[in-house]
mmCIF file of C-alpha atoms in Angstrom:
data_model
loop_
_atom_site.group_PDB
_atom_site.id
_atom_site.type_symbol
_atom_site.label_atom_id
_atom_site.label_comp_id
_atom_site.label_asym_id
_atom_site.label_seq_id
_atom_site.Cartn_x
_atom_site.Cartn_y
_atom_site.Cartn_z
ATOM 1 C CA ASN A 1 118.093 111.546 84.761
ATOM 2 C CA MET A 2 115.395 113.054 82.823
ATOM 3 C CA LEU A 3 113.357 109.990 83.002
ATOM 4 C CA TYR A 4 113.441 109.916 86.418
ATOM 5 C CA LEU A 5 112.617 113.510 86.839
ATOM 6 C CA THR A 6 109.712 112.936 84.405
ATOM 7 C CA LEU A 7 108.323 110.109 86.584
ATOM 8 C CA SER A 8 108.768 112.209 89.903
ATOM 9 C CA ALA A 9 107.045 115.018 88.487
ATOM 10 C CA LEU A 10 103.910 112.862 87.113
ATOM 11 C CA GLY A 11 104.076 111.080 90.778
ATOM 12 C CA GLN A 12 103.860 114.423 92.593
ATOM 13 C CA ILE A 13 100.635 115.512 90.839
ATOM 14 C CA LYS A 14 98.695 112.596 92.717
ATOM 15 C CA TYR A 15 99.375 114.481 95.598
ATOM 16 C CA SER A 16 98.289 117.967 94.551
ATOM 17 C CA LYS A 17 95.097 119.469 95.502
ATOM 18 C CA ILE A 18 93.861 120.850 92.271
ATOM 19 C CA ASP A 19 90.832 119.482 90.385
ATOM 20 C CA GLY A 20 90.834 116.691 87.722
ATOM 21 C CA LYS A 21 91.044 119.163 84.699
ATOM 22 C CA GLU A 22 93.978 120.841 85.959
ATOM 23 C CA ARG A 23 95.712 117.565 86.420
ATOM 24 C CA ILE A 24 94.945 116.506 83.180
ATOM 25 C CA LYS A 25 96.572 119.525 81.857
ATOM 26 C CA LEU A 26 99.549 119.333 84.105
ATOM 27 C CA ILE A 27 100.174 115.668 82.821
ATOM 28 C CA LYS A 28 99.666 116.593 79.149
ATOM 29 C CA ASN A 29 102.214 119.496 79.523
ATOM 30 C CA ILE A 30 104.808 117.094 81.005
ATOM 31 C CA MET A 31 104.049 114.086 78.527
ATOM 32 C CA TYR A 32 104.282 116.513 75.536
ATOM 33 C CA HIS A 33 107.485 118.342 76.806
ATOM 34 C CA THR A 34 110.150 118.295 73.865
ATOM 35 C CA LYS A 35 112.860 117.060 76.389
ATOM 36 C CA VAL A 36 110.574 114.156 77.354
ATOM 37 C CA LYS A 37 110.061 113.037 73.614
ATOM 38 C CA GLU A 38 113.696 113.433 73.112
ATOM 39 C CA ILE A 39 114.455 110.904 76.067
ATOM 40 C CA LEU A 40 111.753 108.620 74.849
ATOM 41 C CA GLN A 41 112.663 108.305 71.311
ATOM 42 C CA ASP A 42 115.509 105.748 71.611
ATOM 43 C CA LEU A 43 115.067 104.583 75.243
ATOM 44 C CA LYS A 44 115.565 101.031 76.043
ATOM 45 C CA LEU A 45 113.387 99.979 78.870
ATOM 46 C CA PRO A 46 115.615 99.997 82.182
ATOM 47 C CA THR A 47 115.492 96.987 84.685
ATOM 48 C CA VAL A 48 112.403 97.997 86.529
ATOM 49 C CA SER A 49 109.000 96.740 87.868
ATOM 50 C CA TRP A 50 106.259 95.881 85.377
ATOM 51 C CA LYS A 51 104.358 98.726 86.891
ATOM 52 C CA THR A 52 106.890 101.486 86.148
ATOM 53 C CA LYS A 53 107.538 99.885 82.570
ATOM 54 C CA VAL A 54 103.483 100.470 81.853
ATOM 55 C CA ILE A 55 103.834 104.018 83.142
ATOM 56 C CA ILE A 56 106.872 104.674 80.829
ATOM 57 C CA PHE A 57 104.894 103.234 77.797
ATOM 58 C CA LEU A 58 101.886 105.467 78.663
ATOM 59 C CA ILE A 59 104.050 108.488 78.732
ATOM 60 C CA LYS A 60 106.009 107.572 75.561
ATOM 61 C CA PHE A 61 102.736 106.949 73.704
ATOM 62 C CA LYS A 62 101.092 109.959 75.503
ATOM 63 C CA MET A 63 98.317 108.333 76.900
ATOM 64 C CA VAL A 64 97.311 111.097 79.137
ATOM 65 C CA ARG A 65 93.702 109.917 80.107
ATOM 66 C CA LEU A 66 94.542 106.435 80.729
ATOM 67 C CA TYR A 67 97.607 107.460 82.899
ATOM 68 C CA SER A 68 95.235 109.690 84.826
ATOM 69 C CA LEU A 69 92.838 106.803 85.445
ATOM 70 C CA LEU A 70 95.254 104.122 86.109
ATOM 71 C CA VAL A 71 97.663 106.070 88.436
ATOM 72 C CA LEU A 72 95.939 109.230 89.808
ATOM 73 C CA ASN A 73 92.519 107.713 90.376
ATOM 74 C CA ARG A 74 93.833 104.443 91.939
ATOM 75 C CA THR A 75 92.189 103.393 95.202
ATOM 76 C CA LYS A 76 93.358 100.649 97.662
ATOM 77 C CA LYS A 77 90.599 98.150 98.144
ATOM 78 C CA ILE A 78 90.186 96.777 101.565
#
C-alpha cells in the first residue's frame, strides 16, 4: 500500500500549480521519507509496466532531478 501511495503522491505533483523549485522540494521530501526508504529496501519489483518499474527505480535510488525531467516535464509530441 505504501508503494501505491508514494507513486500516487508523486503523480499528483505533476498537476499542481507550484513552480519548479517547489516541485523538486516536494519530490525530494517524498523520496527521502523514512517510510519510503523502508518499503524500498527489500522490495521485489511487482508485475507492472516497464514505465512504472523505471519510476520505482528512480524513487529507490533517489534520482529526484531525473524523475522531474522524465516524468514531470514530459510533453506529448504531435
